[in-house]
mmCIF file of C-alpha atoms in Angstrom:
data_model
loop_
_atom_site.group_PDB
_atom_site.id
_atom_site.type_symbol
_atom_site.label_atom_id
_atom_site.label_comp_id
_atom_site.label_asym_id
_atom_site.label_seq_id
_atom_site.Cartn_x
_atom_site.Cartn_y
_atom_site.Cartn_z
ATOM 1 C CA MET A 1 -68.482 18.498 99.227
ATOM 2 C CA ARG A 2 -66.198 21.415 98.520
ATOM 3 C CA THR A 3 -64.403 21.276 101.883
ATOM 4 C CA THR A 4 -64.037 17.496 101.773
ATOM 5 C CA SER A 5 -62.608 17.594 98.268
ATOM 6 C CA LEU A 6 -60.313 20.451 99.203
ATOM 7 C CA ASP A 7 -59.065 18.528 102.252
ATOM 8 C CA ILE A 8 -58.330 15.477 100.120
ATOM 9 C CA LEU A 9 -56.397 17.545 97.598
ATOM 10 C CA GLU A 10 -54.401 19.280 100.319
ATOM 11 C CA LYS A 11 -53.631 15.946 102.046
ATOM 12 C CA ALA A 12 -52.138 14.842 98.741
ATOM 13 C CA GLU A 13 -49.637 17.621 99.391
ATOM 14 C CA LEU A 14 -50.770 19.758 96.485
ATOM 15 C CA PRO A 15 -50.202 23.492 96.816
ATOM 16 C CA PRO A 16 -53.366 25.387 97.883
ATOM 17 C CA MET A 17 -53.602 27.314 94.589
ATOM 18 C CA GLN A 18 -53.402 24.103 92.574
ATOM 19 C CA SER A 19 -55.959 22.414 94.880
ATOM 20 C CA HIS A 20 -58.385 25.303 94.408
ATOM 21 C CA ALA A 21 -57.887 25.232 90.618
ATOM 22 C CA ILE A 22 -58.515 21.479 90.422
ATOM 23 C CA LEU A 23 -61.612 21.829 92.597
ATOM 24 C CA LYS A 24 -62.927 24.690 90.450
ATOM 25 C CA VAL A 25 -62.451 22.638 87.274
ATOM 26 C CA MET A 26 -64.272 19.684 88.856
ATOM 27 C CA GLU A 27 -67.175 21.922 89.897
ATOM 28 C CA LEU A 28 -67.446 23.398 86.398
ATOM 29 C CA GLU A 29 -67.435 19.947 84.808
ATOM 30 C CA LEU A 30 -70.110 18.681 87.188
ATOM 31 C CA ALA A 31 -72.237 21.768 86.554
ATOM 32 C CA SER A 32 -72.007 21.357 82.784
ATOM 33 C CA ALA A 33 -72.757 17.625 83.038
ATOM 34 C CA HIS A 34 -75.752 18.367 85.268
ATOM 35 C CA GLU A 35 -77.242 20.668 82.606
ATOM 36 C CA SER A 36 -77.184 17.927 79.983
ATOM 37 C CA LEU A 37 -78.745 15.240 82.185
ATOM 38 C CA ALA A 38 -82.457 14.529 81.976
ATOM 39 C CA THR A 39 -84.410 14.629 85.202
ATOM 40 C CA LYS A 40 -87.559 12.725 86.090
ATOM 41 C CA ALA A 41 -89.533 15.891 85.461
ATOM 42 C CA ASP A 42 -88.006 16.125 81.974
ATOM 43 C CA LEU A 43 -88.999 12.536 81.258
ATOM 44 C CA VAL A 44 -92.547 13.071 82.547
ATOM 45 C CA GLU A 45 -92.857 16.190 80.372
ATOM 46 C CA LEU A 46 -91.559 14.281 77.351
ATOM 47 C CA ARG A 47 -93.981 11.442 78.047
ATOM 48 C CA LEU A 48 -96.942 13.829 78.225
ATOM 49 C CA ALA A 49 -95.852 15.570 75.029
ATOM 50 C CA THR A 50 -95.554 12.190 73.317
ATOM 51 C CA LYS A 51 -99.054 11.221 74.448
ATOM 52 C CA VAL A 52 -100.442 14.482 73.058
ATOM 53 C CA ASP A 53 -98.628 13.948 69.757
ATOM 54 C CA LEU A 54 -99.893 10.365 69.576
ATOM 55 C CA ALA A 55 -103.457 11.511 70.217
ATOM 56 C CA GLU A 56 -103.137 14.027 67.371
ATOM 57 C CA VAL A 57 -101.802 11.337 65.035
ATOM 58 C CA ARG A 58 -104.693 9.046 65.967
ATOM 59 C CA ALA A 59 -107.196 11.824 65.266
ATOM 60 C CA ASP A 60 -105.574 12.479 61.891
ATOM 61 C CA LEU A 61 -105.605 8.763 61.131
ATOM 62 C CA THR A 62 -109.315 8.596 61.916
ATOM 63 C CA GLU A 63 -109.953 11.442 59.476
ATOM 64 C CA VAL A 64 -107.912 9.660 56.815
ATOM 65 C CA ARG A 65 -109.861 6.443 57.365
ATOM 66 C CA ILE A 66 -113.139 8.311 56.906
ATOM 67 C CA GLU A 67 -111.838 9.841 53.654
ATOM 68 C CA VAL A 68 -110.651 6.454 52.377
ATOM 69 C CA ARG A 69 -114.037 4.881 53.090
ATOM 70 C CA SER A 70 -115.723 7.729 51.223
ATOM 71 C CA ILE A 71 -113.406 7.224 48.267
ATOM 72 C CA GLU A 72 -114.006 3.452 48.399
ATOM 73 C CA GLY A 73 -117.753 4.049 48.020
ATOM 74 C CA LYS A 74 -117.225 6.399 45.093
ATOM 75 C CA MET A 75 -114.847 3.959 43.412
ATOM 76 C CA ALA A 76 -117.302 1.088 43.873
ATOM 77 C CA ARG A 77 -120.032 3.138 42.183
ATOM 78 C CA TRP A 78 -117.702 3.998 39.293
ATOM 79 C CA VAL A 79 -116.667 0.376 38.839
ATOM 80 C CA LEU A 80 -120.284 -0.754 38.869
ATOM 81 C CA THR A 81 -121.184 1.968 36.359
ATOM 82 C CA CYS A 82 -118.320 0.928 34.074
ATOM 83 C CA ILE A 83 -119.277 -2.748 34.299
ATOM 84 C CA LEU A 84 -122.899 -1.966 33.454
ATOM 85 C CA GLY A 85 -121.829 0.278 30.575
ATOM 86 C CA GLN A 86 -119.484 -2.364 29.221
ATOM 87 C CA THR A 87 -122.189 -5.027 29.535
ATOM 88 C CA ALA A 88 -124.678 -2.826 27.665
ATOM 89 C CA MET A 89 -122.114 -2.121 24.962
ATOM 90 C CA LEU A 90 -121.285 -5.821 24.540
ATOM 91 C CA ALA A 91 -124.997 -6.689 24.448
ATOM 92 C CA GLY A 92 -125.542 -4.048 21.762
ATOM 93 C CA LEU A 93 -122.550 -5.311 19.793
ATOM 94 C CA GLY A 94 -123.833 -8.891 20.090
ATOM 95 C CA TYR A 95 -127.305 -7.853 18.926
ATOM 96 C CA PHE A 96 -125.778 -5.972 15.987
ATOM 97 C CA ALA A 97 -123.630 -8.964 15.060
ATOM 98 C CA LEU A 98 -126.518 -11.406 15.234
ATOM 99 C CA SER A 99 -128.991 -9.236 13.347
ATOM 100 C CA HIS A 100 -126.734 -7.880 10.566
ATOM 101 C CA LEU A 101 -124.096 -10.493 10.029
ATOM 102 C CA GLN A 102 -126.453 -13.445 9.523
ATOM 103 C CA ARG A 103 -127.587 -12.174 6.148
#
């Protein structure tokens, strides 16, 4: 590519020093652009890393679901205990009201 580009620049009647300078600048720009481009290997690596990250998130989510289910069971027991306690208290209050307030 270098000789073809150099021939084209010289056919445009540019001085050889200027042709070489332009060609050098073009090569530097292409080299810097090539460094910032993603290759297929980069994309495959990113895809694999994403799959690993997703698997870790799924594992964490499974652990969270197990914890939530455990907490749900505990909360259900507490609610049932509170309902039974409140029912017993209301029954006791009703018994007190019926037995002492009728007189």
